[in-house]
PDB file of C-alpha atoms in Angstrom:
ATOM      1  CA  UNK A   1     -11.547 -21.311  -2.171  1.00  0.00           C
ATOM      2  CA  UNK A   2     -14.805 -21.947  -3.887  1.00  0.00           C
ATOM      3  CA  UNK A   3     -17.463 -23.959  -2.033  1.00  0.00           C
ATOM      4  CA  UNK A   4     -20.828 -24.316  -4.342  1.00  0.00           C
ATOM      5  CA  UNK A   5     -22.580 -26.208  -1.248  1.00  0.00           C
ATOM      6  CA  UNK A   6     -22.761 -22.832   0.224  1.00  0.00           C
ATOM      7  CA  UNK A   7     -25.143 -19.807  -0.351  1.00  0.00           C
ATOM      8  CA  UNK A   8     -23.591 -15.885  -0.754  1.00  0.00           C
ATOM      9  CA  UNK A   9     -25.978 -12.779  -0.682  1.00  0.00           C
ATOM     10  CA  UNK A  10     -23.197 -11.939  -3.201  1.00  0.00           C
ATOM     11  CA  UNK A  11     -23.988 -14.707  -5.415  1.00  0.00           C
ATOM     12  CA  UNK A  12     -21.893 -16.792  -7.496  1.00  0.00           C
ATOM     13  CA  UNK A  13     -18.056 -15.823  -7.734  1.00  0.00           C
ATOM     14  CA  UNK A  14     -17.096 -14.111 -10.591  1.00  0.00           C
ATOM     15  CA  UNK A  15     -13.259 -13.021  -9.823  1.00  0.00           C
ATOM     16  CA  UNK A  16     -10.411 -14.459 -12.041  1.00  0.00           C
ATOM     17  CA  UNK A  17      -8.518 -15.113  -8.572  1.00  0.00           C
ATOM     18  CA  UNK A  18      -9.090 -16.994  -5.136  1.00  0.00           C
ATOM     19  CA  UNK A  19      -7.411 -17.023  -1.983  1.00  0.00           C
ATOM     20  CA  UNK A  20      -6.290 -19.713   0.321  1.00  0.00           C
ATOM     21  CA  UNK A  21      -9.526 -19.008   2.439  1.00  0.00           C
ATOM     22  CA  UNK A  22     -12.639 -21.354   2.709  1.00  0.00           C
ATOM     23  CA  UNK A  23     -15.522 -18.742   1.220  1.00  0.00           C
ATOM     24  CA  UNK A  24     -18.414 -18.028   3.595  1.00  0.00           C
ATOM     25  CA  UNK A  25     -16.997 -19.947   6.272  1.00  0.00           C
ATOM     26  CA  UNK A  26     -18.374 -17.552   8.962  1.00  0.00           C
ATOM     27  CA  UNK A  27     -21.361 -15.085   7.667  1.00  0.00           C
ATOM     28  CA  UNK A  28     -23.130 -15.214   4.177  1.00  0.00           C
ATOM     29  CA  UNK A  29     -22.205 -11.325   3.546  1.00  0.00           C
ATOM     30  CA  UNK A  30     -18.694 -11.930   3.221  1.00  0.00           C
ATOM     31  CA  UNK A  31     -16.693 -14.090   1.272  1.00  0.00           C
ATOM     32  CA  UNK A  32     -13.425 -14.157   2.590  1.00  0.00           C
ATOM     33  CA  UNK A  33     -13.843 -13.097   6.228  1.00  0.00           C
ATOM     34  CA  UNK A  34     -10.116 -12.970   7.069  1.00  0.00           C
ATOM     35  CA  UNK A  35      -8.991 -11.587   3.993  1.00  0.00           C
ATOM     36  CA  UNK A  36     -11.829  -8.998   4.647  1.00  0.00           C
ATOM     37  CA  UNK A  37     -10.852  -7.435   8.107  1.00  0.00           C
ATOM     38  CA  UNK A  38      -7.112  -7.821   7.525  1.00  0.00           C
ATOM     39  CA  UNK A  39      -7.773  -4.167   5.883  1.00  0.00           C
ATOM     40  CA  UNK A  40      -8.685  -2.403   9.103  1.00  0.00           C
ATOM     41  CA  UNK A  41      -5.226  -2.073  10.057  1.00  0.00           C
ATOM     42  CA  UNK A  42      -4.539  -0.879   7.331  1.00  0.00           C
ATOM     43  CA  UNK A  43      -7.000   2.004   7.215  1.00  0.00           C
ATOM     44  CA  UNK A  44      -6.234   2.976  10.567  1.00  0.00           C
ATOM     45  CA  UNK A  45      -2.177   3.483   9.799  1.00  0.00           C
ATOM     46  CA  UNK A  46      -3.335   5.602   7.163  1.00  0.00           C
ATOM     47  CA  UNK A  47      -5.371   7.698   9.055  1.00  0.00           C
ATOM     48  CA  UNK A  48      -2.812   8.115  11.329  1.00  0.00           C
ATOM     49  CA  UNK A  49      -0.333   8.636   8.869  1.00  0.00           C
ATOM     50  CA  UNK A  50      -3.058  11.429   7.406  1.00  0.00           C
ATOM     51  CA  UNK A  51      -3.547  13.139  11.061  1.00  0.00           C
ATOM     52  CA  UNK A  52      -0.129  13.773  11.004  1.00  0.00           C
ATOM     53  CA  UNK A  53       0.457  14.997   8.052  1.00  0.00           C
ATOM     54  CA  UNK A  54      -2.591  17.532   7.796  1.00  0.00           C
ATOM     55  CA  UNK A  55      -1.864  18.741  11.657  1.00  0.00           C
ATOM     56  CA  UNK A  56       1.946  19.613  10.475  1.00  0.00           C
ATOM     57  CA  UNK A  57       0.602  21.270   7.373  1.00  0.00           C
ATOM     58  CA  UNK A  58       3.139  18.709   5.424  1.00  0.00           C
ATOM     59  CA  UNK A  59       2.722  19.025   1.294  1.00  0.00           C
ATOM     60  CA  UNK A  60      -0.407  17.799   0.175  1.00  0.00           C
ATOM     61  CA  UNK A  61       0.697  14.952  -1.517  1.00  0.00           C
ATOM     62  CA  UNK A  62       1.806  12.919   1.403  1.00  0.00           C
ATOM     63  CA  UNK A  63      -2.360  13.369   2.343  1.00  0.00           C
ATOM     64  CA  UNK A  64      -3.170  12.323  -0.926  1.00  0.00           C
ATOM     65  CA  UNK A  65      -0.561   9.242  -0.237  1.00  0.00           C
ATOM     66  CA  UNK A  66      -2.218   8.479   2.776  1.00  0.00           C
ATOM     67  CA  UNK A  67      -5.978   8.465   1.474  1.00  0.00           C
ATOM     68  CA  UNK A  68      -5.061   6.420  -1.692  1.00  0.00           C
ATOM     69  CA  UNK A  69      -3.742   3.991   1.152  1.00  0.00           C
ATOM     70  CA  UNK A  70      -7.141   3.988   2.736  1.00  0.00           C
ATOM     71  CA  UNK A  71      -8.770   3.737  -0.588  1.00  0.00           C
ATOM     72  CA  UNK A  72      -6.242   0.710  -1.619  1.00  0.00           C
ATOM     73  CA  UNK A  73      -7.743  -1.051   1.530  1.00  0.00           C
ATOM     74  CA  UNK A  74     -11.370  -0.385   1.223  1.00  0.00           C
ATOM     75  CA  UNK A  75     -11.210  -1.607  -2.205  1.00  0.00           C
ATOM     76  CA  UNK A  76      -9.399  -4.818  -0.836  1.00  0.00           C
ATOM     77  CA  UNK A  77     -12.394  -5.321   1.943  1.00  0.00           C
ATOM     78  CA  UNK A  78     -15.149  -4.498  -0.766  1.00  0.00           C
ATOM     79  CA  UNK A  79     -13.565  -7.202  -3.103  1.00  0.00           C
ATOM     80  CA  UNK A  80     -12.573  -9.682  -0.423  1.00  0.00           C
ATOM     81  CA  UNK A  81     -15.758  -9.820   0.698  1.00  0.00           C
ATOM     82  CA  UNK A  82     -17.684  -9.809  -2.963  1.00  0.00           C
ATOM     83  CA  UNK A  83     -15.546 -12.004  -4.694  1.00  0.00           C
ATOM     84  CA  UNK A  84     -16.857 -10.151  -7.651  1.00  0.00           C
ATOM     85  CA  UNK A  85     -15.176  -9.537 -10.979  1.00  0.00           C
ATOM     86  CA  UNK A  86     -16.649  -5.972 -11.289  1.00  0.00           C
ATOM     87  CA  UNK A  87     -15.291  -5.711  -7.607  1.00  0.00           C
ATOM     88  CA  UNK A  88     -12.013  -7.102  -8.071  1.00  0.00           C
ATOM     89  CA  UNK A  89     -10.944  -3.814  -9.786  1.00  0.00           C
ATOM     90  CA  UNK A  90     -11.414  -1.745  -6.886  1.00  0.00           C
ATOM     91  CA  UNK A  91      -8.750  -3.742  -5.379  1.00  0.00           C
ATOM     92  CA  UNK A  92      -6.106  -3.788  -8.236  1.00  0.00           C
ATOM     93  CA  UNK A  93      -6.343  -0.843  -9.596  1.00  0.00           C
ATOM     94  CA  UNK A  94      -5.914   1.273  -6.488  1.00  0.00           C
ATOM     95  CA  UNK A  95      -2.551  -0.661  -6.513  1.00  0.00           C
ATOM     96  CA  UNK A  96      -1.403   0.825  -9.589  1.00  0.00           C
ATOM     97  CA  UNK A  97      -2.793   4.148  -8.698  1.00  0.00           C
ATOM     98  CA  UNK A  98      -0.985   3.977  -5.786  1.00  0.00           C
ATOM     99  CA  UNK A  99       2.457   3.084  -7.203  1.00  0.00           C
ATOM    100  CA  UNK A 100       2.119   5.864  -9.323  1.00  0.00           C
ATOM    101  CA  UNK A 101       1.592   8.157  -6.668  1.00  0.00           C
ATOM    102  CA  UNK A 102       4.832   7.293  -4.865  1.00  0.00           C
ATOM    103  CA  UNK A 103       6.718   7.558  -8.300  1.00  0.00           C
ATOM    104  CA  UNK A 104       5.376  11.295  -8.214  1.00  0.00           C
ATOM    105  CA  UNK A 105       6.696  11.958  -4.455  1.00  0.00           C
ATOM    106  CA  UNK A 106       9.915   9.773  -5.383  1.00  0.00           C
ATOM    107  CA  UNK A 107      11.107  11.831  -8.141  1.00  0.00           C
ATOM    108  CA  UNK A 108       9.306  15.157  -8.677  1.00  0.00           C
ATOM    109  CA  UNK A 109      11.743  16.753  -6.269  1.00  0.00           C
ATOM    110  CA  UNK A 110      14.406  16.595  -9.025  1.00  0.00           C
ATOM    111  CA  UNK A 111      11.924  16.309 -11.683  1.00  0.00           C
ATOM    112  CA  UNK A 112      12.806  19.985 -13.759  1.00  0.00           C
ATOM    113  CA  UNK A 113       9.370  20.233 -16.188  1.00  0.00           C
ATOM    114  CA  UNK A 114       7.026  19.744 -12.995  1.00  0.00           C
ATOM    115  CA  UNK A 115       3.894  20.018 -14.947  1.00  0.00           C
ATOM    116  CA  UNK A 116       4.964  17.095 -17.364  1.00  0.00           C
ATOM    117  CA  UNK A 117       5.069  13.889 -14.566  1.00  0.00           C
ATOM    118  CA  UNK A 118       1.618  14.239 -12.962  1.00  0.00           C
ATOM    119  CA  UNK A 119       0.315  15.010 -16.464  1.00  0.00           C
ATOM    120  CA  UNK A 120       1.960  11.622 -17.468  1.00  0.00           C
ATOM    121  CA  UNK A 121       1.106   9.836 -14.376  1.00  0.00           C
ATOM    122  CA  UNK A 122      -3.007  10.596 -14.357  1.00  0.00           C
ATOM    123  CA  UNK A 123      -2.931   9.656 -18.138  1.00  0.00           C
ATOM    124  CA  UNK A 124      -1.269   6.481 -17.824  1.00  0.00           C
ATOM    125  CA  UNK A 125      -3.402   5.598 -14.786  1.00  0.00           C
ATOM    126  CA  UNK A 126      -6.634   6.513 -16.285  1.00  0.00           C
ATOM    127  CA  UNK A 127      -6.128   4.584 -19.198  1.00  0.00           C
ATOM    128  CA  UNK A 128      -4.713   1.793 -16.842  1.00  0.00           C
ATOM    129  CA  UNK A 129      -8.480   1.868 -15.276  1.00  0.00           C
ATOM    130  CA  UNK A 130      -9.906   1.638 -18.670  1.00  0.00           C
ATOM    131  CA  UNK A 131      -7.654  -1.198 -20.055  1.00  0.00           C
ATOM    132  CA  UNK A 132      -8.164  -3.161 -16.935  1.00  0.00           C
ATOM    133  CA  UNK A 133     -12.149  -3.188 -16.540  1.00  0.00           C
ATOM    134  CA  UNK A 134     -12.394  -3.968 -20.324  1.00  0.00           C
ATOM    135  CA  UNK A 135      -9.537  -6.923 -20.300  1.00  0.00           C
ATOM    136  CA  UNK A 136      -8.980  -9.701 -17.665  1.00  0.00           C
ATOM    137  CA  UNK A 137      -5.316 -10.653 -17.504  1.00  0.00           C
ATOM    138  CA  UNK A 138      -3.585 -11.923 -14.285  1.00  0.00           C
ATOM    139  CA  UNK A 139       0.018 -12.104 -15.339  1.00  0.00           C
ATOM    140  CA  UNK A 140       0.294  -9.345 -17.069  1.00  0.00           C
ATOM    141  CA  UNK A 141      -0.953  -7.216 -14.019  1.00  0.00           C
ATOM    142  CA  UNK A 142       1.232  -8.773 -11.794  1.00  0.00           C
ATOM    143  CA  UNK A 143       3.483  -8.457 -13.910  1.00  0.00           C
ATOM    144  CA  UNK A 144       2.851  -4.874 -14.923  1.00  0.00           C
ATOM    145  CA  UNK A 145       2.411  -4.289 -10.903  1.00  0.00           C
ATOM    146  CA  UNK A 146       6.133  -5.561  -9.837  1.00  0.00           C
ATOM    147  CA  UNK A 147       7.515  -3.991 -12.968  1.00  0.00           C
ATOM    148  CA  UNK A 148       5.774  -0.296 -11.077  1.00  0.00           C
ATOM    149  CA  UNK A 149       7.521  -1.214  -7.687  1.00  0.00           C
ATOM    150  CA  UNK A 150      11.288  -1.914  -9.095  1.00  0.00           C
ATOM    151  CA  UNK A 151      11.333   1.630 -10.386  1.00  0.00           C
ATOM    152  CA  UNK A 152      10.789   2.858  -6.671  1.00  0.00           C
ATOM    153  CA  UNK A 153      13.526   0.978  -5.526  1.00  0.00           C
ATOM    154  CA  UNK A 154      16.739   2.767  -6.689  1.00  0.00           C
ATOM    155  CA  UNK A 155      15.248   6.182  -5.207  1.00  0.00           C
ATOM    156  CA  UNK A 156      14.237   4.967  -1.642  1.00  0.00           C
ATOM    157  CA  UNK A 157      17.714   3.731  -1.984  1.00  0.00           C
ATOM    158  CA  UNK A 158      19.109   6.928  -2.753  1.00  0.00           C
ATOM    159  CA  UNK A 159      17.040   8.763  -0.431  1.00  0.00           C
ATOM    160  CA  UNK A 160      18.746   5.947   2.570  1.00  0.00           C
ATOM    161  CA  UNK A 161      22.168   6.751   1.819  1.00  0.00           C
ATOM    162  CA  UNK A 162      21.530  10.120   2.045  1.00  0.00           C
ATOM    163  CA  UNK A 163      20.140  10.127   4.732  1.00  0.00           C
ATOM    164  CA  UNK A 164      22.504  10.347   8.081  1.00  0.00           C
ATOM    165  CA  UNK A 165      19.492  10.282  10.741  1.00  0.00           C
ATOM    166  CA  UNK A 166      19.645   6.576  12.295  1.00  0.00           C
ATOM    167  CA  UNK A 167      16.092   5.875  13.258  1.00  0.00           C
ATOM    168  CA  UNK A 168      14.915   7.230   9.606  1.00  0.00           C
ATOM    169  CA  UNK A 169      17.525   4.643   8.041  1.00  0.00           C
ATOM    170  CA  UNK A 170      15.501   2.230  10.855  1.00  0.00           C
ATOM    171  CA  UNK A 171      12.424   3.245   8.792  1.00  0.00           C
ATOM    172  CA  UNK A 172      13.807   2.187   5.404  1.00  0.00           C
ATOM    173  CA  UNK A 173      14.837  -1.361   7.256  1.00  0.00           C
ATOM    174  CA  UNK A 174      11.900  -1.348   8.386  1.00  0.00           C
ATOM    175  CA  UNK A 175      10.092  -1.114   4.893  1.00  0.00           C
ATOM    176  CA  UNK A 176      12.315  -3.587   3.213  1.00  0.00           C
ATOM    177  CA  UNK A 177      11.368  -5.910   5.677  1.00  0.00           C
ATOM    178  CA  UNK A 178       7.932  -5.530   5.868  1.00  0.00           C
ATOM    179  CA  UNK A 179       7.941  -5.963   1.956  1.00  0.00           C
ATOM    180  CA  UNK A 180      10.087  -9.334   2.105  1.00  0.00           C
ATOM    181  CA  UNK A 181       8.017 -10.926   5.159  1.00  0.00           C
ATOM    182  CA  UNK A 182       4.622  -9.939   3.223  1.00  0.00           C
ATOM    183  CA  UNK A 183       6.044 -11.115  -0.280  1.00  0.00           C
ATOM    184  CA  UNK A 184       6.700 -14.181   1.406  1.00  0.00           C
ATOM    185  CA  UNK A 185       3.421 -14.808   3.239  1.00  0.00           C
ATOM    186  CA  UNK A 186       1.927 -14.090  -0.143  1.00  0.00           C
ATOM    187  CA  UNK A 187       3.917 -16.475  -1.764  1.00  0.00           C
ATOM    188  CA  UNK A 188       3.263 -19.363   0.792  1.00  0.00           C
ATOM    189  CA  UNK A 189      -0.914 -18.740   0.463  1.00  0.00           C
ATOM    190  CA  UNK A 190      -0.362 -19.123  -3.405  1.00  0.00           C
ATOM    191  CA  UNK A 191       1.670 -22.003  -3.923  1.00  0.00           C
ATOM    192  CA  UNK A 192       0.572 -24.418  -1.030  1.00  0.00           C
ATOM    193  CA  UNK A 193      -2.732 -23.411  -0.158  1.00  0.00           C
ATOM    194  CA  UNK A 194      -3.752 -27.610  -1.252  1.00  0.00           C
ATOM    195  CA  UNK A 195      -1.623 -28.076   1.796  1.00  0.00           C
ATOM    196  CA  UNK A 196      -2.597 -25.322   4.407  1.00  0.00           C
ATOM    197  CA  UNK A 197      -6.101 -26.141   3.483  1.00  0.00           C
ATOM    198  CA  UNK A 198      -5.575 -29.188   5.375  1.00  0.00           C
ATOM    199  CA  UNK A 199      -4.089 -28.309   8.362  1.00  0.00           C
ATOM    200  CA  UNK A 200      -6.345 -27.733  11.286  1.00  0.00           C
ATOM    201  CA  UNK A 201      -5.500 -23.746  11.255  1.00  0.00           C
ATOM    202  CA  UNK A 202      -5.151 -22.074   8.556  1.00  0.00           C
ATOM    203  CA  UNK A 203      -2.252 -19.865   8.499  1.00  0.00           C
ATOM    204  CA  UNK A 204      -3.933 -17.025   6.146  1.00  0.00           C
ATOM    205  CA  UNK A 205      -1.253 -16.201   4.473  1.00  0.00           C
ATOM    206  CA  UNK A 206      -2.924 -13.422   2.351  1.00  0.00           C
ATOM    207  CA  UNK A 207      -4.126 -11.099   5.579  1.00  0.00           C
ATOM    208  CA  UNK A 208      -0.791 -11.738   6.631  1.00  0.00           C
ATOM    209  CA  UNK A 209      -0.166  -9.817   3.425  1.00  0.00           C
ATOM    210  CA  UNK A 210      -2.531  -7.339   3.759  1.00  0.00           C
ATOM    211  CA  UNK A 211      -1.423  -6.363   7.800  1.00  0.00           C
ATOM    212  CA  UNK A 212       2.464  -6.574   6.688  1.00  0.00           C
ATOM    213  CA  UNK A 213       1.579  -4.048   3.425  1.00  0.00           C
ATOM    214  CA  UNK A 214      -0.390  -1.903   5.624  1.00  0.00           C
ATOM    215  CA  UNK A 215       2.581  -1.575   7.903  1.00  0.00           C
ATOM    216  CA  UNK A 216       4.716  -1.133   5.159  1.00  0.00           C
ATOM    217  CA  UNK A 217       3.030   1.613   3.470  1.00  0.00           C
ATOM    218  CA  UNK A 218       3.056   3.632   6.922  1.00  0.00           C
ATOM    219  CA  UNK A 219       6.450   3.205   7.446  1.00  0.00           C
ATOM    220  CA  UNK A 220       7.409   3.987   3.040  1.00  0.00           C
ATOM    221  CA  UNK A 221       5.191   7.032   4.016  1.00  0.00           C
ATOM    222  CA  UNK A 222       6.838   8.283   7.134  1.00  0.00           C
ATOM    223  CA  UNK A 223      10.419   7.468   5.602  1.00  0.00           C
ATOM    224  CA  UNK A 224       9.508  10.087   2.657  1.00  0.00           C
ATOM    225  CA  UNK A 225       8.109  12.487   4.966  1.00  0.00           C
ATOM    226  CA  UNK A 226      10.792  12.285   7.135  1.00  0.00           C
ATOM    227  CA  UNK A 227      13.639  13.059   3.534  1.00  0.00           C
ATOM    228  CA  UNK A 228      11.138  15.485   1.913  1.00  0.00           C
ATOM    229  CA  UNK A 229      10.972  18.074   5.318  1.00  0.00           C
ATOM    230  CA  UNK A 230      15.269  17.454   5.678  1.00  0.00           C
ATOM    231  CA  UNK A 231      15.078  18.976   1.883  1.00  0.00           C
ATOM    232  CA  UNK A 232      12.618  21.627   3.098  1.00  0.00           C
ATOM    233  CA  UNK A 233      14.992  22.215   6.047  1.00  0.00           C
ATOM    234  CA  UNK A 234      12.051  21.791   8.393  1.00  0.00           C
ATOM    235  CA  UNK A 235      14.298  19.916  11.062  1.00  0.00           C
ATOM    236  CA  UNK A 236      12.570  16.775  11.254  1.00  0.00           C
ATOM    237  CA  UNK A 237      12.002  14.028  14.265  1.00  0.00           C
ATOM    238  CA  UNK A 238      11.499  10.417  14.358  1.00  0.00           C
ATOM    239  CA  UNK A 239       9.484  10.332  17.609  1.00  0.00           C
ATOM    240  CA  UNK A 240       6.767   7.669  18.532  1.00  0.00           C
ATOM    241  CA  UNK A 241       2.909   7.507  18.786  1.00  0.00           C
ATOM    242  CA  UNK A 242       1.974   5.188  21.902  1.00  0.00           C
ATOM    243  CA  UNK A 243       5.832   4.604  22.561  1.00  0.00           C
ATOM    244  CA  UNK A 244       6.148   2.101  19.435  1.00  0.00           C
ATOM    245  CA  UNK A 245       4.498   3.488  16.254  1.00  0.00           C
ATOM    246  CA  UNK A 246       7.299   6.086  14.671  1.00  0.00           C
ATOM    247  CA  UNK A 247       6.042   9.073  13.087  1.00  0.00           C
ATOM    248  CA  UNK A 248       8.318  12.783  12.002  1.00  0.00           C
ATOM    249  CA  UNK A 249       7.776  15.658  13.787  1.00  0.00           C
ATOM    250  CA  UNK A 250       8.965  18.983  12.139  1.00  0.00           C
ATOM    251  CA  UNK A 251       9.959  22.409  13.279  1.00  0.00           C
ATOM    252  CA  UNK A 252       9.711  24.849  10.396  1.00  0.00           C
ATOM    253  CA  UNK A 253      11.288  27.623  10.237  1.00  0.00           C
ATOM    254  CA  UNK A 254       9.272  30.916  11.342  1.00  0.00           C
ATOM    255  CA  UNK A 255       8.631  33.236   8.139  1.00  0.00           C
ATOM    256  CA  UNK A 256      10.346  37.086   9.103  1.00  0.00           C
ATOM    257  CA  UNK A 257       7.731  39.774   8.809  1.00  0.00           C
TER     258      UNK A 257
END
């Protein structure tokens, strides 16, 4: 929420959008301090998720998944914290880079001229980038964003019903719910922020969002993993980090000399 009583090393905001967040509340450096460090969880399921997947030698696209997580969420904190225009595209278009990378794991399995869909994919997201720095439109990216996300749906569905292995299916659950509890913390910050404003805590409704995605992207990412090694016959594992965090464990076959 803008405040211009207060002084920003960042100067004045330039972004198209505000959250439900009172700006510079606790340091000068950063404009939305909750909205800001909501993105450390995020990083950190990443890197886990990337660990992982580099010390099982999984297919490199689940570590390019990962680190386009981390970069989703370092864009997030840099804008968060800005409140800059210029900024504010590190944070959405890493979104839409990012849904296009899980259309790519998704569906190239099945996908016969494999050259074709990453072609398509880097094209439309590059000129995504351009389109988006040189126009500001709100709507139409959210728009344009949910639009992205309904074409992931009917494969992770397929992928669940295929799938016989009960705490994978747990997974999935675990991802839709994630996704409807974040949706609806989102919502909430949006529509009555004139009304949390006043309350004597603020419920922060968008880190909410940003904690609840982070734990959703860990959990799309493990789910995948978990239905792209049962396709590679690699025996996989739903097994937990720390007793509570679930990530696959694989045991591929040894290659005959």
């Amino acid at each position: 929420m803008a405040d211009s009583m207060v002084s920003s090393f960042w100067g004045p905001v330039t972004s198209t959008i505000e959250l439900c967040e009172e700006n510079y509340a606790h340091s000068s450096y950063i404009a939305e301090f909750y909205n800001t460090i909501s993105n450390v969880p995020c990083i950190l399921l990443a890197l886990i998720g990337l660990v992982n997947a580099l010390r099982q030698r999984f297919e490199k696209r689940f570590s390019v998944l990962h680190i386009s997580n981390m970069i989703l969420a370092i864009g997030s904190m840099i804008f968060h914290a800005t409140l800059q225009h210029v900024l504010q595209q590190s944070d959405e278009t890493p979104m839409v880079w990012e849904i296009l990378l899980y259309l790519y794991v998704l569906y190239s399995p099945d996908w016969h001229y494999r050259s074709t869909m990453p072609t398509f994919l880097f094209l439309y997201g590059a000129a995504f980038a351009v389109v988006h720095f040189l126009v500001r439109f709100q709507v139409v990216f959210k728009l344009h964003y949910i639009g992205l996300c309904l074409l992931c749906i009917p494969r992770m569905y397929k992928y669940y019903i295929q799938t016989k292995d009960m705490a994978a299916k747990r997974l999935a659950k675990l991802w839709v719910l994630t996704l409807c509890l974040a949706t609806l913390c989102w919502l909430c910050d949006r529509m009555f922020c004139k009304k949390l404003s006043h309350w004597y805590v603020n419920p922060q409704g968008h880190a909410w969002w940003h904690i609840l995605m982070g734990f959703n992207s860990y959990f799309a990412n493990t789910f995948l993993m978990f239905c792209r090694a049962q396709q590679r016959g690699w025996e996989p594992q739903i097994t937990h980090l720390f007793g509570f965090l679930p990530y696959v464990k694989i045991q591929k076959p040894q290659k005959r000399e």
